[in-house]
Amino acid sequence: TTLSERRRARRESVNERCAKAVEIAKKRISEGKQVLVWCDLNIESELINKGLGDLSQEIKGATKEDKRIEIINNFVSGNLPALVTKPSIAGFGMNLQNCSEMIFVGLSDSYEKFYQAVRRCWRFGQNNSVTAYIVISAKEGAVLDNIKRKEQESEQMKEHMIAYTKDITKDNIKKTEQDRAEYIPAMAMCLPKWREFYGCTKSVFN
């Protein structure tokens, strides 16, 4: 239930979770899919990248910027079957709509990181349904429950905001008054001698 207990539970299951994640990734890749693998621990990233071999590349904190750009471009262009990284590294601002399969090798308690990581693929321009696998041990159930609770609260907040904004908009529209200024022409308006007005010879009032 405590943060230290959750971290300990996560480390205890790291080998089993990584093995399962590699199994899922290889299956999806064999079916012609690209896979985005999200990790939180360095050991998870290392084990996954090692397990996938030539099928993947890893972006970690020590990866230099030019190398990161090269790996991301290879993944986006479809030349790299699997990308292994962390939500804290590539979970914000990236456009990865080329991929519709992702694997979370465990979860942290941050719903924001989870939400943003999912949205790297599930965003405008995505042509397929996005599938997110969460590989987690039974001991980490409290973390999963926490994320689900935060997700539910987030959806409820959105619904309340939409309803509240709708009511405010209605009230503002009802309070709107139309203000018309009477137009009294004081002089004749002459039509310009453009092609569109050929045949119009008289000055008119508008």
PDB file of C-alpha atoms in Angstrom:
ATOM      1  CA  THR A   1       0.000   0.000   0.000  1.00  0.00           C
ATOM      2  CA  THR A   2       2.911   2.398   0.579  1.00  0.00           C
ATOM      3  CA  LEU A   3       5.069   3.812  -2.193  1.00  0.00           C
ATOM      4  CA  SER A   4       8.127   1.844  -1.063  1.00  0.00           C
ATOM      5  CA  GLU A   5       6.080  -1.378  -0.984  1.00  0.00           C
ATOM      6  CA  ARG A   6       4.826  -0.724  -4.492  1.00  0.00           C
ATOM      7  CA  ARG A   7       8.338  -0.148  -5.802  1.00  0.00           C
ATOM      8  CA  ARG A   8       9.558  -3.310  -4.118  1.00  0.00           C
ATOM      9  CA  ALA A   9       6.696  -5.313  -5.609  1.00  0.00           C
ATOM     10  CA  ARG A  10       7.498  -3.923  -9.042  1.00  0.00           C
ATOM     11  CA  ARG A  11      11.158  -4.900  -8.802  1.00  0.00           C
ATOM     12  CA  GLU A  12      10.286  -8.400  -7.554  1.00  0.00           C
ATOM     13  CA  SER A  13       8.308  -9.129 -10.736  1.00  0.00           C
ATOM     14  CA  VAL A  14      10.551  -7.371 -13.241  1.00  0.00           C
ATOM     15  CA  ASN A  15      11.840 -10.531 -14.989  1.00  0.00           C
ATOM     16  CA  GLU A  16       8.395 -12.078 -15.401  1.00  0.00           C
ATOM     17  CA  ARG A  17       6.797  -8.853 -16.604  1.00  0.00           C
ATOM     18  CA  CYS A  18       9.539  -8.127 -19.120  1.00  0.00           C
ATOM     19  CA  ALA A  19       9.396 -11.670 -20.473  1.00  0.00           C
ATOM     20  CA  LYS A  20       5.635 -11.352 -20.984  1.00  0.00           C
ATOM     21  CA  ALA A  21       6.012  -7.953 -22.627  1.00  0.00           C
ATOM     22  CA  VAL A  22       8.614  -9.320 -25.050  1.00  0.00           C
ATOM     23  CA  GLU A  23       6.285 -12.217 -25.864  1.00  0.00           C
ATOM     24  CA  ILE A  24       3.395  -9.848 -26.668  1.00  0.00           C
ATOM     25  CA  ALA A  25       5.618  -7.502 -28.671  1.00  0.00           C
ATOM     26  CA  LYS A  26       7.074 -10.286 -30.821  1.00  0.00           C
ATOM     27  CA  LYS A  27       3.604 -11.640 -31.548  1.00  0.00           C
ATOM     28  CA  ARG A  28       2.274  -8.271 -32.644  1.00  0.00           C
ATOM     29  CA  ILE A  29       5.383  -7.552 -34.732  1.00  0.00           C
ATOM     30  CA  SER A  30       4.997 -10.940 -36.451  1.00  0.00           C
ATOM     31  CA  GLU A  31       1.504  -9.783 -37.424  1.00  0.00           C
ATOM     32  CA  GLY A  32       2.936  -6.716 -39.146  1.00  0.00           C
ATOM     33  CA  LYS A  33       2.377  -4.233 -36.318  1.00  0.00           C
ATOM     34  CA  GLN A  34       4.734  -1.686 -34.799  1.00  0.00           C
ATOM     35  CA  VAL A  35       4.949  -1.686 -31.005  1.00  0.00           C
ATOM     36  CA  LEU A  36       5.697   1.100 -28.535  1.00  0.00           C
ATOM     37  CA  VAL A  37       6.928  -0.227 -25.187  1.00  0.00           C
ATOM     38  CA  TRP A  38       6.660   2.031 -22.122  1.00  0.00           C
ATOM     39  CA  CYS A  39       8.903   1.370 -19.114  1.00  0.00           C
ATOM     40  CA  ASP A  40       9.596   3.219 -15.857  1.00  0.00           C
ATOM     41  CA  LEU A  41      12.654   1.406 -14.527  1.00  0.00           C
ATOM     42  CA  ASN A  42      16.016   1.256 -16.323  1.00  0.00           C
ATOM     43  CA  ILE A  43      16.192  -2.493 -15.772  1.00  0.00           C
ATOM     44  CA  GLU A  44      12.835  -2.906 -17.533  1.00  0.00           C
ATOM     45  CA  SER A  45      14.023  -0.950 -20.550  1.00  0.00           C
ATOM     46  CA  GLU A  46      17.279  -2.906 -20.716  1.00  0.00           C
ATOM     47  CA  LEU A  47      15.601  -6.325 -20.446  1.00  0.00           C
ATOM     48  CA  ILE A  48      12.945  -5.492 -23.042  1.00  0.00           C
ATOM     49  CA  ASN A  49      15.453  -4.120 -25.537  1.00  0.00           C
ATOM     50  CA  LYS A  50      17.699  -7.140 -25.005  1.00  0.00           C
ATOM     51  CA  GLY A  51      14.769  -9.531 -25.404  1.00  0.00           C
ATOM     52  CA  LEU A  52      13.641  -7.974 -28.686  1.00  0.00           C
ATOM     53  CA  GLY A  53      17.157  -7.820 -30.140  1.00  0.00           C
ATOM     54  CA  ASP A  54      17.320  -6.309 -33.628  1.00  0.00           C
ATOM     55  CA  LEU A  55      13.559  -5.632 -33.570  1.00  0.00           C
ATOM     56  CA  SER A  56      13.869  -2.671 -31.202  1.00  0.00           C
ATOM     57  CA  GLN A  57      15.868   0.356 -30.187  1.00  0.00           C
ATOM     58  CA  GLU A  58      15.926   2.005 -26.770  1.00  0.00           C
ATOM     59  CA  ILE A  59      15.774   5.673 -25.848  1.00  0.00           C
ATOM     60  CA  LYS A  60      16.918   6.294 -22.288  1.00  0.00           C
ATOM     61  CA  GLY A  61      18.074   9.276 -20.289  1.00  0.00           C
ATOM     62  CA  ALA A  62      21.686   8.924 -21.436  1.00  0.00           C
ATOM     63  CA  THR A  63      20.748   8.737 -25.143  1.00  0.00           C
ATOM     64  CA  LYS A  64      22.124  11.805 -26.950  1.00  0.00           C
ATOM     65  CA  GLU A  65      19.726  14.144 -28.718  1.00  0.00           C
ATOM     66  CA  ASP A  66      20.884  13.390 -32.263  1.00  0.00           C
ATOM     67  CA  LYS A  67      20.562   9.661 -31.577  1.00  0.00           C
ATOM     68  CA  ARG A  68      17.077  10.158 -30.115  1.00  0.00           C
ATOM     69  CA  ILE A  69      15.995  12.000 -33.261  1.00  0.00           C
ATOM     70  CA  GLU A  70      17.423   9.233 -35.447  1.00  0.00           C
ATOM     71  CA  ILE A  71      15.579   6.501 -33.511  1.00  0.00           C
ATOM     72  CA  ILE A  72      12.265   8.400 -33.482  1.00  0.00           C
ATOM     73  CA  ASN A  73      12.501   9.084 -37.236  1.00  0.00           C
ATOM     74  CA  ASN A  74      13.193   5.405 -37.925  1.00  0.00           C
ATOM     75  CA  PHE A  75      10.172   4.433 -35.834  1.00  0.00           C
ATOM     76  CA  VAL A  76       7.840   7.007 -37.395  1.00  0.00           C
ATOM     77  CA  SER A  77       8.911   6.039 -40.927  1.00  0.00           C
ATOM     78  CA  GLY A  78       8.101   2.393 -40.170  1.00  0.00           C
ATOM     79  CA  ASN A  79      11.680   1.116 -40.430  1.00  0.00           C
ATOM     80  CA  LEU A  80      11.855   0.219 -36.725  1.00  0.00           C
ATOM     81  CA  PRO A  81       9.400  -2.444 -35.486  1.00  0.00           C
ATOM     82  CA  ALA A  82       9.596  -1.538 -31.774  1.00  0.00           C
ATOM     83  CA  LEU A  83      10.545   1.505 -29.728  1.00  0.00           C
ATOM     84  CA  VAL A  84      11.421   1.066 -26.040  1.00  0.00           C
ATOM     85  CA  THR A  85      11.396   4.165 -23.843  1.00  0.00           C
ATOM     86  CA  LYS A  86       9.849   5.879 -20.816  1.00  0.00           C
ATOM     87  CA  PRO A  87       6.799   8.173 -20.526  1.00  0.00           C
ATOM     88  CA  SER A  88       9.073  10.734 -18.866  1.00  0.00           C
ATOM     89  CA  ILE A  89      11.223  10.797 -22.040  1.00  0.00           C
ATOM     90  CA  ALA A  90       8.815  10.463 -24.990  1.00  0.00           C
ATOM     91  CA  GLY A  91       5.401  10.576 -23.346  1.00  0.00           C
ATOM     92  CA  PHE A  92       4.711  14.260 -23.995  1.00  0.00           C
ATOM     93  CA  GLY A  93       4.347  16.120 -27.299  1.00  0.00           C
ATOM     94  CA  MET A  94       5.379  13.314 -29.666  1.00  0.00           C
ATOM     95  CA  ASN A  95       3.298  12.386 -32.740  1.00  0.00           C
ATOM     96  CA  LEU A  96       3.471   8.609 -33.076  1.00  0.00           C
ATOM     97  CA  GLN A  97       0.251   7.888 -34.979  1.00  0.00           C
ATOM     98  CA  ASN A  98       2.152   5.416 -37.141  1.00  0.00           C
ATOM     99  CA  CYS A  99       1.822   2.962 -34.242  1.00  0.00           C
ATOM    100  CA  SER A 100      -1.400   1.539 -32.767  1.00  0.00           C
ATOM    101  CA  GLU A 101       0.024  -1.065 -30.358  1.00  0.00           C
ATOM    102  CA  MET A 102       1.646  -0.205 -27.044  1.00  0.00           C
ATOM    103  CA  ILE A 103       2.741  -2.117 -23.969  1.00  0.00           C
ATOM    104  CA  PHE A 104       3.098  -0.717 -20.474  1.00  0.00           C
ATOM    105  CA  VAL A 105       5.614  -2.829 -18.567  1.00  0.00           C
ATOM    106  CA  GLY A 106       3.959  -2.002 -15.264  1.00  0.00           C
ATOM    107  CA  LEU A 107       2.474   1.292 -14.110  1.00  0.00           C
ATOM    108  CA  SER A 108       3.442   4.172 -11.875  1.00  0.00           C
ATOM    109  CA  ASP A 109       0.876   6.057  -9.795  1.00  0.00           C
ATOM    110  CA  SER A 110       0.932   8.977 -12.255  1.00  0.00           C
ATOM    111  CA  TYR A 111      -2.289   9.021 -14.268  1.00  0.00           C
ATOM    112  CA  GLU A 112      -0.950  12.009 -16.213  1.00  0.00           C
ATOM    113  CA  LYS A 113       2.008   9.976 -17.518  1.00  0.00           C
ATOM    114  CA  PHE A 114      -0.280   7.088 -18.453  1.00  0.00           C
ATOM    115  CA  TYR A 115      -2.775   9.384 -20.200  1.00  0.00           C
ATOM    116  CA  GLN A 116      -0.084  11.280 -22.117  1.00  0.00           C
ATOM    117  CA  ALA A 117       1.707   8.065 -23.125  1.00  0.00           C
ATOM    118  CA  VAL A 118      -1.507   6.613 -24.578  1.00  0.00           C
ATOM    119  CA  ARG A 119      -2.165   9.870 -26.428  1.00  0.00           C
ATOM    120  CA  ARG A 120       1.137   9.669 -28.308  1.00  0.00           C
ATOM    121  CA  CYS A 121      -0.594   7.139 -30.573  1.00  0.00           C
ATOM    122  CA  TRP A 122      -4.281   7.783 -29.881  1.00  0.00           C
ATOM    123  CA  ARG A 123      -4.509  11.219 -31.448  1.00  0.00           C
ATOM    124  CA  PHE A 124      -5.562  13.033 -34.616  1.00  0.00           C
ATOM    125  CA  GLY A 125      -4.264  11.209 -37.673  1.00  0.00           C
ATOM    126  CA  GLN A 126      -4.548   7.727 -36.164  1.00  0.00           C
ATOM    127  CA  ASN A 127      -6.392   5.446 -38.578  1.00  0.00           C
ATOM    128  CA  ASN A 128      -6.664   2.373 -36.339  1.00  0.00           C
ATOM    129  CA  SER A 129      -7.946   1.462 -32.915  1.00  0.00           C
ATOM    130  CA  VAL A 130      -5.159   1.772 -30.338  1.00  0.00           C
ATOM    131  CA  THR A 131      -4.485  -1.235 -28.118  1.00  0.00           C
ATOM    132  CA  ALA A 132      -2.655  -0.715 -24.820  1.00  0.00           C
ATOM    133  CA  TYR A 133      -1.426  -3.779 -22.929  1.00  0.00           C
ATOM    134  CA  ILE A 134      -0.636  -3.333 -19.233  1.00  0.00           C
ATOM    135  CA  VAL A 135       1.684  -6.032 -17.895  1.00  0.00           C
ATOM    136  CA  ILE A 136       1.415  -5.939 -14.117  1.00  0.00           C
ATOM    137  CA  SER A 137       1.815  -8.380 -11.212  1.00  0.00           C
ATOM    138  CA  ALA A 138      -0.941  -9.288  -8.770  1.00  0.00           C
ATOM    139  CA  LYS A 139       0.986  -7.532  -6.003  1.00  0.00           C
ATOM    140  CA  GLU A 140       0.702  -4.247  -7.896  1.00  0.00           C
ATOM    141  CA  GLY A 141      -3.087  -4.247  -7.902  1.00  0.00           C
ATOM    142  CA  ALA A 142      -3.208  -1.138  -5.732  1.00  0.00           C
ATOM    143  CA  VAL A 143      -1.353   0.842  -8.416  1.00  0.00           C
ATOM    144  CA  LEU A 144      -3.758  -0.316 -11.122  1.00  0.00           C
ATOM    145  CA  ASP A 145      -6.767   0.515  -8.925  1.00  0.00           C
ATOM    146  CA  ASN A 146      -5.301   3.958  -8.285  1.00  0.00           C
ATOM    147  CA  ILE A 147      -4.914   4.648 -12.023  1.00  0.00           C
ATOM    148  CA  LYS A 148      -8.453   3.426 -12.725  1.00  0.00           C
ATOM    149  CA  ARG A 149      -9.834   5.666  -9.975  1.00  0.00           C
ATOM    150  CA  LYS A 150      -7.965   8.696 -11.344  1.00  0.00           C
ATOM    151  CA  GLU A 151      -9.178   7.894 -14.862  1.00  0.00           C
ATOM    152  CA  GLN A 152     -12.785   7.755 -13.657  1.00  0.00           C
ATOM    153  CA  GLU A 153     -12.414  11.040 -11.777  1.00  0.00           C
ATOM    154  CA  SER A 154     -10.893  12.653 -14.877  1.00  0.00           C
ATOM    155  CA  GLU A 155     -13.841  11.556 -17.037  1.00  0.00           C
ATOM    156  CA  GLN A 156     -16.322  12.837 -14.459  1.00  0.00           C
ATOM    157  CA  MET A 157     -14.525  16.184 -14.334  1.00  0.00           C
ATOM    158  CA  LYS A 158     -14.705  16.480 -18.139  1.00  0.00           C
ATOM    159  CA  GLU A 159     -18.438  15.734 -18.110  1.00  0.00           C
ATOM    160  CA  HIS A 160     -19.061  18.344 -15.398  1.00  0.00           C
ATOM    161  CA  MET A 161     -16.972  20.932 -17.244  1.00  0.00           C
ATOM    162  CA  ILE A 162     -18.882  20.323 -20.494  1.00  0.00           C
ATOM    163  CA  ALA A 163     -22.254  20.617 -18.734  1.00  0.00           C
ATOM    164  CA  TYR A 164     -21.172  23.733 -16.811  1.00  0.00           C
ATOM    165  CA  THR A 165     -19.787  25.419 -19.928  1.00  0.00           C
ATOM    166  CA  LYS A 166     -22.977  24.549 -21.832  1.00  0.00           C
ATOM    167  CA  ASP A 167     -25.115  26.271 -19.183  1.00  0.00           C
ATOM    168  CA  ILE A 168     -22.898  29.374 -19.167  1.00  0.00           C
ATOM    169  CA  THR A 169     -23.053  29.605 -22.963  1.00  0.00           C
ATOM    170  CA  LYS A 170     -26.847  29.326 -22.934  1.00  0.00           C
ATOM    171  CA  ASP A 171     -27.126  32.093 -20.339  1.00  0.00           C
ATOM    172  CA  ASN A 172     -24.825  34.364 -22.326  1.00  0.00           C
ATOM    173  CA  ILE A 173     -26.815  33.809 -25.522  1.00  0.00           C
ATOM    174  CA  LYS A 174     -30.100  34.609 -23.746  1.00  0.00           C
ATOM    175  CA  LYS A 175     -28.649  37.871 -22.423  1.00  0.00           C
ATOM    176  CA  THR A 176     -27.435  38.937 -25.864  1.00  0.00           C
ATOM    177  CA  GLU A 177     -29.306  41.851 -27.399  1.00  0.00           C
ATOM    178  CA  GLN A 178     -29.275  42.720 -31.063  1.00  0.00           C
ATOM    179  CA  ASP A 179     -28.136  46.262 -31.736  1.00  0.00           C
ATOM    180  CA  ARG A 180     -29.064  47.661 -35.140  1.00  0.00           C
ATOM    181  CA  ALA A 181     -27.973  51.007 -36.517  1.00  0.00           C
ATOM    182  CA  GLU A 182     -30.307  52.553 -39.080  1.00  0.00           C
ATOM    183  CA  TYR A 183     -28.554  53.176 -42.386  1.00  0.00           C
ATOM    184  CA  ILE A 184     -29.581  56.387 -44.161  1.00  0.00           C
ATOM    185  CA  PRO A 185     -27.645  56.889 -47.414  1.00  0.00           C
ATOM    186  CA  ALA A 186     -26.747  60.528 -48.038  1.00  0.00           C
ATOM    187  CA  MET A 187     -25.253  60.209 -51.502  1.00  0.00           C
ATOM    188  CA  ALA A 188     -25.455  58.042 -54.567  1.00  0.00           C
ATOM    189  CA  MET A 189     -23.173  55.055 -54.829  1.00  0.00           C
ATOM    190  CA  CYS A 190     -21.578  54.653 -58.223  1.00  0.00           C
ATOM    191  CA  LEU A 191     -20.766  51.151 -59.352  1.00  0.00           C
ATOM    192  CA  PRO A 192     -17.148  50.689 -60.490  1.00  0.00           C
ATOM    193  CA  LYS A 193     -16.457  50.016 -64.139  1.00  0.00           C
ATOM    194  CA  TRP A 194     -15.376  46.416 -63.572  1.00  0.00           C
ATOM    195  CA  ARG A 195     -16.181  43.551 -65.882  1.00  0.00           C
ATOM    196  CA  GLU A 196     -18.654  42.174 -63.348  1.00  0.00           C
ATOM    197  CA  PHE A 197     -20.692  45.384 -63.618  1.00  0.00           C
ATOM    198  CA  TYR A 198     -20.768  45.700 -67.412  1.00  0.00           C
ATOM    199  CA  GLY A 199     -24.290  46.646 -68.416  1.00  0.00           C
ATOM    200  CA  CYS A 200     -24.958  48.581 -65.160  1.00  0.00           C
ATOM    201  CA  THR A 201     -25.146  52.233 -66.156  1.00  0.00           C
ATOM    202  CA  LYS A 202     -27.083  53.885 -63.345  1.00  0.00           C
ATOM    203  CA  SER A 203     -25.927  55.084 -59.961  1.00  0.00           C
ATOM    204  CA  VAL A 204     -27.852  53.395 -57.151  1.00  0.00           C
ATOM    205  CA  PHE A 205     -28.617  53.811 -53.497  1.00  0.00           C
ATOM    206  CA  ASN A 206     -27.846  50.867 -51.207  1.00  0.00           C
TER     207      ASN A 206
END
